[in-house]
């Protein structure tokens, strides 16, 4: 029996590029949410690793597929054995304003939508994934903030966390959105900071990595996070690569994240 009042998945007969699409009614969203799912070509495989892949501001569930071609790249990377077969779940952030921040708001809980509802919706609809599938979370920019923070807060669920060009504090949302920062304010200030969340759960964290482009406007914030994690003796991998805050960078460097998860 489904945990949702309504859940629908696209008809495989009309599937393109090994992408499936789910729409589910979520109590945390107070409405419906969308999830795109990449499933490898070989449908006989079972218990595939599942990666939650979060988009940034202005985006939605289709962003990784139709800005970065992640589904086509996955076919190529799996065929060339650069990554093992795995499923990718790419949810909308809840479509609040320019970006929800993947945090709880007054009436909607965008954090629980990702950490609970998205996972359950995939388990209910994708036969190649089950409750024993290894679970990972990653994202870019606002999605990096969501992945790093949610991955730490729900450390019992995830085996790995990764952020690309990540916002590291909710105050940095002001660089991208027109909504007032008051909407993103949390009851516990720890929940507004990647660093403080990681420190809070430092003894239980999954394996952790993040990276940033050398021409990215969030570079200094990511360097500061790296330095603070070192000072607090929190194991992690941090990389810098040439590139800006754009899809060219994310489409290329998501490969390091996927390899990190499965190595």
CSV table of C-alpha atoms in Angstrom, one decimal:
chain,number,residue,atom,x,y,z
A,1,UNK,CA,0.0,0.0,0.0
A,2,UNK,CA,1.4,3.4,-1.0
A,3,UNK,CA,2.3,5.9,1.7
A,4,UNK,CA,1.0,8.7,-0.6
A,5,UNK,CA,-2.6,9.5,-1.4
A,6,UNK,CA,-1.7,9.7,-5.1
A,7,UNK,CA,1.5,8.7,-7.0
A,8,UNK,CA,1.9,8.3,-10.7
A,9,UNK,CA,4.8,7.3,-12.9
A,10,UNK,CA,5.2,7.8,-16.6
A,11,UNK,CA,4.5,4.9,-19.0
A,12,UNK,CA,7.7,3.0,-20.0
A,13,UNK,CA,6.2,2.5,-23.4
A,14,UNK,CA,6.9,6.2,-24.1
A,15,UNK,CA,10.2,6.5,-22.2
A,16,UNK,CA,13.1,8.4,-23.8
A,17,UNK,CA,16.7,8.3,-22.7
A,18,UNK,CA,16.1,5.9,-19.8
A,19,UNK,CA,14.2,8.7,-18.0
A,20,UNK,CA,11.1,8.2,-16.0
A,21,UNK,CA,8.9,10.8,-14.4
A,22,UNK,CA,7.0,10.6,-11.1
A,23,UNK,CA,4.4,13.0,-9.7
A,24,UNK,CA,3.4,12.4,-6.1
A,25,UNK,CA,1.1,14.2,-3.6
A,26,UNK,CA,3.2,15.2,-0.6
A,27,UNK,CA,2.0,16.3,2.8
A,28,UNK,CA,5.3,18.0,3.2
A,29,UNK,CA,4.7,20.1,0.1
A,30,UNK,CA,1.0,20.6,0.7
A,31,UNK,CA,0.6,19.5,-2.9
A,32,UNK,CA,2.2,17.6,-5.7
A,33,UNK,CA,5.9,17.2,-6.4
A,34,UNK,CA,7.8,16.0,-9.5
A,35,UNK,CA,10.8,13.6,-9.7
A,36,UNK,CA,12.7,12.6,-12.8
A,37,UNK,CA,14.5,9.2,-12.4
A,38,UNK,CA,17.3,7.8,-14.5
A,39,UNK,CA,17.3,4.0,-14.6
A,40,UNK,CA,20.1,2.2,-16.6
A,41,UNK,CA,19.2,0.3,-19.7
A,42,UNK,CA,19.6,-3.2,-18.2
A,43,UNK,CA,16.4,-3.5,-16.3
A,44,UNK,CA,17.3,-6.9,-14.9
A,45,UNK,CA,19.6,-5.3,-12.3
A,46,UNK,CA,18.4,-5.2,-8.7
A,47,UNK,CA,19.3,-3.1,-5.6
A,48,UNK,CA,21.0,-0.4,-7.6
A,49,UNK,CA,22.7,2.4,-5.7
A,50,UNK,CA,20.4,5.5,-5.7
A,51,UNK,CA,21.7,9.0,-5.9
A,52,UNK,CA,19.5,12.0,-5.1
A,53,UNK,CA,20.6,14.8,-7.4
A,54,UNK,CA,19.4,18.3,-6.4
A,55,UNK,CA,19.1,21.3,-8.7
A,56,UNK,CA,19.9,24.9,-8.0
A,57,UNK,CA,17.8,28.1,-8.0
A,58,UNK,CA,15.4,28.7,-10.9
A,59,UNK,CA,15.5,24.9,-11.7
A,60,UNK,CA,13.2,21.9,-11.5
A,61,UNK,CA,13.3,18.1,-11.7
A,62,UNK,CA,14.3,18.2,-15.4
A,63,UNK,CA,17.3,20.5,-14.9
A,64,UNK,CA,20.0,17.9,-14.7
A,65,UNK,CA,18.7,16.0,-17.7
A,66,UNK,CA,18.0,18.9,-20.0
A,67,UNK,CA,20.8,21.3,-19.0
A,68,UNK,CA,23.6,18.7,-18.5
A,69,UNK,CA,22.3,15.7,-20.4
A,70,UNK,CA,23.0,13.6,-17.3
A,71,UNK,CA,21.0,10.6,-18.6
A,72,UNK,CA,23.0,10.4,-21.8
A,73,UNK,CA,26.3,10.8,-19.9
A,74,UNK,CA,25.2,8.1,-17.5
A,75,UNK,CA,24.7,5.7,-20.4
A,76,UNK,CA,28.2,6.5,-21.7
A,77,UNK,CA,29.9,6.4,-18.3
A,78,UNK,CA,28.3,3.0,-17.5
A,79,UNK,CA,29.1,1.6,-20.9
A,80,UNK,CA,32.8,2.7,-20.5
A,81,UNK,CA,32.9,1.5,-16.9
A,82,UNK,CA,33.7,4.9,-15.6
A,83,UNK,CA,30.8,4.4,-13.1
A,84,UNK,CA,28.9,1.3,-12.2
A,85,UNK,CA,25.2,1.1,-12.9
A,86,UNK,CA,23.2,3.3,-10.6
A,87,UNK,CA,19.8,5.2,-10.5
A,88,UNK,CA,19.5,8.9,-10.2
A,89,UNK,CA,16.5,10.6,-8.6
A,90,UNK,CA,16.2,14.2,-9.6
A,91,UNK,CA,13.4,15.9,-7.7
A,92,UNK,CA,12.1,19.5,-7.9
A,93,UNK,CA,12.9,21.5,-4.8
A,94,UNK,CA,9.2,22.2,-4.3
A,95,UNK,CA,9.1,25.1,-6.7
A,96,UNK,CA,8.8,27.8,-4.0
A,97,UNK,CA,9.9,31.3,-5.2
A,98,UNK,CA,13.2,31.4,-7.0
A,99,UNK,CA,14.3,28.4,-4.8
A,100,UNK,CA,13.1,26.8,-1.6
A,101,UNK,CA,16.6,26.3,-0.2
A,102,UNK,CA,15.6,22.8,0.7
A,103,UNK,CA,14.7,23.9,4.2
A,104,UNK,CA,11.5,23.9,6.2
A,105,UNK,CA,9.3,26.9,5.7
A,106,UNK,CA,6.3,28.0,7.7
A,107,UNK,CA,3.7,25.7,6.0
A,108,UNK,CA,5.9,23.5,3.8
A,109,UNK,CA,8.8,21.3,4.7
A,110,UNK,CA,11.1,21.1,1.7
A,111,UNK,CA,13.8,19.2,3.7
A,112,UNK,CA,11.5,16.3,4.5
A,113,UNK,CA,10.2,16.3,0.9
A,114,UNK,CA,13.7,15.4,-0.2
A,115,UNK,CA,14.9,13.2,2.6
A,116,UNK,CA,11.7,11.2,3.1
A,117,UNK,CA,9.1,11.6,0.3
A,118,UNK,CA,11.4,11.5,-2.7
A,119,UNK,CA,13.2,8.3,-1.4
A,120,UNK,CA,9.9,6.6,-0.6
A,121,UNK,CA,8.4,7.5,-4.0
A,122,UNK,CA,11.3,6.0,-5.8
A,123,UNK,CA,11.1,2.8,-3.7
A,124,UNK,CA,7.5,2.5,-4.6
A,125,UNK,CA,7.9,2.9,-8.3
A,126,UNK,CA,11.4,1.8,-9.4
A,127,UNK,CA,11.8,-2.0,-9.2
A,128,UNK,CA,15.6,-1.8,-9.5
A,129,UNK,CA,15.9,0.1,-6.2
A,130,UNK,CA,14.9,-1.3,-2.8
A,131,UNK,CA,15.3,-0.4,0.9
A,132,UNK,CA,18.8,-2.0,0.9
A,133,UNK,CA,20.1,0.0,-2.0
A,134,UNK,CA,23.0,2.3,-1.0
A,135,UNK,CA,21.7,5.9,-0.9
A,136,UNK,CA,23.7,9.0,-1.7
A,137,UNK,CA,22.9,12.7,-2.1
A,138,UNK,CA,24.5,15.5,-4.2
A,139,UNK,CA,23.6,18.8,-5.7
A,140,UNK,CA,24.7,22.1,-7.2
A,141,UNK,CA,24.6,25.6,-5.8
A,142,UNK,CA,21.4,25.7,-3.7
A,143,UNK,CA,21.2,22.0,-4.3
A,144,UNK,CA,24.8,21.7,-2.9
A,145,UNK,CA,23.6,23.4,0.3
A,146,UNK,CA,20.6,21.1,0.4
A,147,UNK,CA,22.7,18.0,-0.2
A,148,UNK,CA,25.5,18.8,2.3
A,149,UNK,CA,23.0,19.9,5.0
A,150,UNK,CA,20.4,17.2,4.5
A,151,UNK,CA,23.0,14.5,4.1
A,152,UNK,CA,24.5,15.4,7.4
A,153,UNK,CA,21.2,15.8,9.3
A,154,UNK,CA,19.9,12.5,7.9
A,155,UNK,CA,23.3,10.7,8.2
A,156,UNK,CA,21.7,7.4,9.1
A,157,UNK,CA,20.2,7.3,5.6
A,158,UNK,CA,23.1,8.3,3.4
A,159,UNK,CA,26.4,6.6,2.6
A,160,UNK,CA,27.9,9.7,0.9
A,161,UNK,CA,27.4,13.4,0.4
A,162,UNK,CA,28.7,15.7,-2.3
A,163,UNK,CA,28.2,19.4,-3.3
A,164,UNK,CA,29.2,21.2,-6.4
A,165,UNK,CA,29.6,25.0,-6.3
A,166,UNK,CA,27.6,24.9,-3.0
A,167,UNK,CA,26.0,27.7,-1.1
A,168,UNK,CA,27.4,27.2,2.3
A,169,UNK,CA,25.1,29.4,4.4
A,170,UNK,CA,21.5,30.3,3.8
A,171,UNK,CA,22.4,34.0,3.7
A,172,UNK,CA,24.1,33.4,0.3
A,173,UNK,CA,20.7,32.8,-1.2
A,174,UNK,CA,20.5,36.6,-1.4
A,175,UNK,CA,23.0,36.4,-4.3
A,176,UNK,CA,20.4,34.6,-6.4
A,177,UNK,CA,16.8,35.1,-5.3
A,178,UNK,CA,14.4,38.0,-5.0
A,179,UNK,CA,12.6,36.7,-2.0
A,180,UNK,CA,13.5,38.1,1.4
A,181,UNK,CA,15.9,36.0,3.5
A,182,UNK,CA,13.3,36.1,6.3
A,183,UNK,CA,11.5,33.3,4.5
A,184,UNK,CA,14.5,31.0,4.9
A,185,UNK,CA,15.2,31.7,8.5
A,186,UNK,CA,15.2,28.6,10.7
A,187,UNK,CA,14.2,28.2,14.4
A,188,UNK,CA,17.7,26.7,15.0
A,189,UNK,CA,20.5,28.8,13.4
A,190,UNK,CA,22.5,25.7,13.0
A,191,UNK,CA,20.2,24.6,10.2
A,192,UNK,CA,21.1,27.7,8.2
A,193,UNK,CA,24.8,26.7,8.0
A,194,UNK,CA,26.5,23.8,6.3
A,195,UNK,CA,29.4,24.1,8.6
A,196,UNK,CA,27.4,24.1,11.8
A,197,UNK,CA,25.3,21.2,10.6
A,198,UNK,CA,28.4,19.2,9.8
A,199,UNK,CA,30.0,20.0,13.2
A,200,UNK,CA,26.8,19.0,15.0
A,201,UNK,CA,26.9,15.6,13.4
A,202,UNK,CA,30.7,15.3,13.0
A,203,UNK,CA,30.9,11.9,14.7
A,204,UNK,CA,28.3,10.3,12.5
A,205,UNK,CA,28.9,11.8,9.0
A,206,UNK,CA,28.9,9.7,5.9
A,207,UNK,CA,31.8,10.2,3.5
A,208,UNK,CA,31.9,13.7,2.3
A,209,UNK,CA,33.3,15.7,-0.6
A,210,UNK,CA,32.7,19.0,-2.4
A,211,UNK,CA,34.2,21.1,-5.1
A,212,UNK,CA,34.0,24.5,-6.7
A,213,UNK,CA,35.2,26.3,-9.8
A,214,UNK,CA,38.1,28.7,-9.7
A,215,UNK,CA,36.0,31.4,-11.4
A,216,UNK,CA,32.9,30.8,-9.2
A,217,UNK,CA,31.5,33.6,-7.1
A,218,UNK,CA,31.0,31.0,-4.3
A,219,UNK,CA,34.7,30.0,-4.3
A,220,UNK,CA,35.8,31.9,-1.2
A,221,UNK,CA,32.8,30.5,0.7
A,222,UNK,CA,33.8,26.9,-0.3
A,223,UNK,CA,37.4,27.5,0.6
A,224,UNK,CA,36.3,28.8,4.0
A,225,UNK,CA,34.2,25.7,4.6
A,226,UNK,CA,37.1,23.5,3.7
A,227,UNK,CA,39.4,25.4,6.1
A,228,UNK,CA,36.9,25.2,8.9
A,229,UNK,CA,36.3,21.5,8.4
A,230,UNK,CA,40.1,21.0,8.6
A,231,UNK,CA,40.2,23.0,11.8
A,232,UNK,CA,37.4,20.9,13.3
A,233,UNK,CA,39.1,17.6,12.1
A,234,UNK,CA,36.1,16.6,9.9
A,235,UNK,CA,37.3,14.2,7.2
A,236,UNK,CA,36.4,15.3,3.7
A,237,UNK,CA,37.7,15.8,0.2
A,238,UNK,CA,37.7,19.3,-1.4
A,239,UNK,CA,38.7,20.0,-5.0
A,240,UNK,CA,38.9,23.1,-7.1
A,241,UNK,CA,38.7,23.0,-10.9
A,242,UNK,CA,38.8,25.6,-13.7
A,243,UNK,CA,35.2,26.8,-14.3
A,244,UNK,CA,32.4,29.1,-13.5
A,245,UNK,CA,29.0,28.8,-11.8
A,246,UNK,CA,27.3,27.2,-14.8
A,247,UNK,CA,26.1,24.0,-16.3
A,248,UNK,CA,29.3,23.5,-18.3
A,249,UNK,CA,31.1,23.0,-15.0
A,250,UNK,CA,28.4,20.9,-13.3
A,251,UNK,CA,27.9,18.7,-16.3
A,252,UNK,CA,31.6,17.8,-16.4
A,253,UNK,CA,32.4,17.5,-12.7
A,254,UNK,CA,29.4,15.5,-11.5
A,255,UNK,CA,31.5,12.6,-12.7
A,256,UNK,CA,33.9,13.0,-9.8
A,257,UNK,CA,30.9,12.9,-7.4
A,258,UNK,CA,29.5,9.7,-8.8
A,259,UNK,CA,32.9,8.0,-8.8
A,260,UNK,CA,33.4,9.1,-5.2
A,261,UNK,CA,30.1,7.5,-4.2
A,262,UNK,CA,30.8,4.2,-5.7
A,263,UNK,CA,34.6,3.7,-5.1
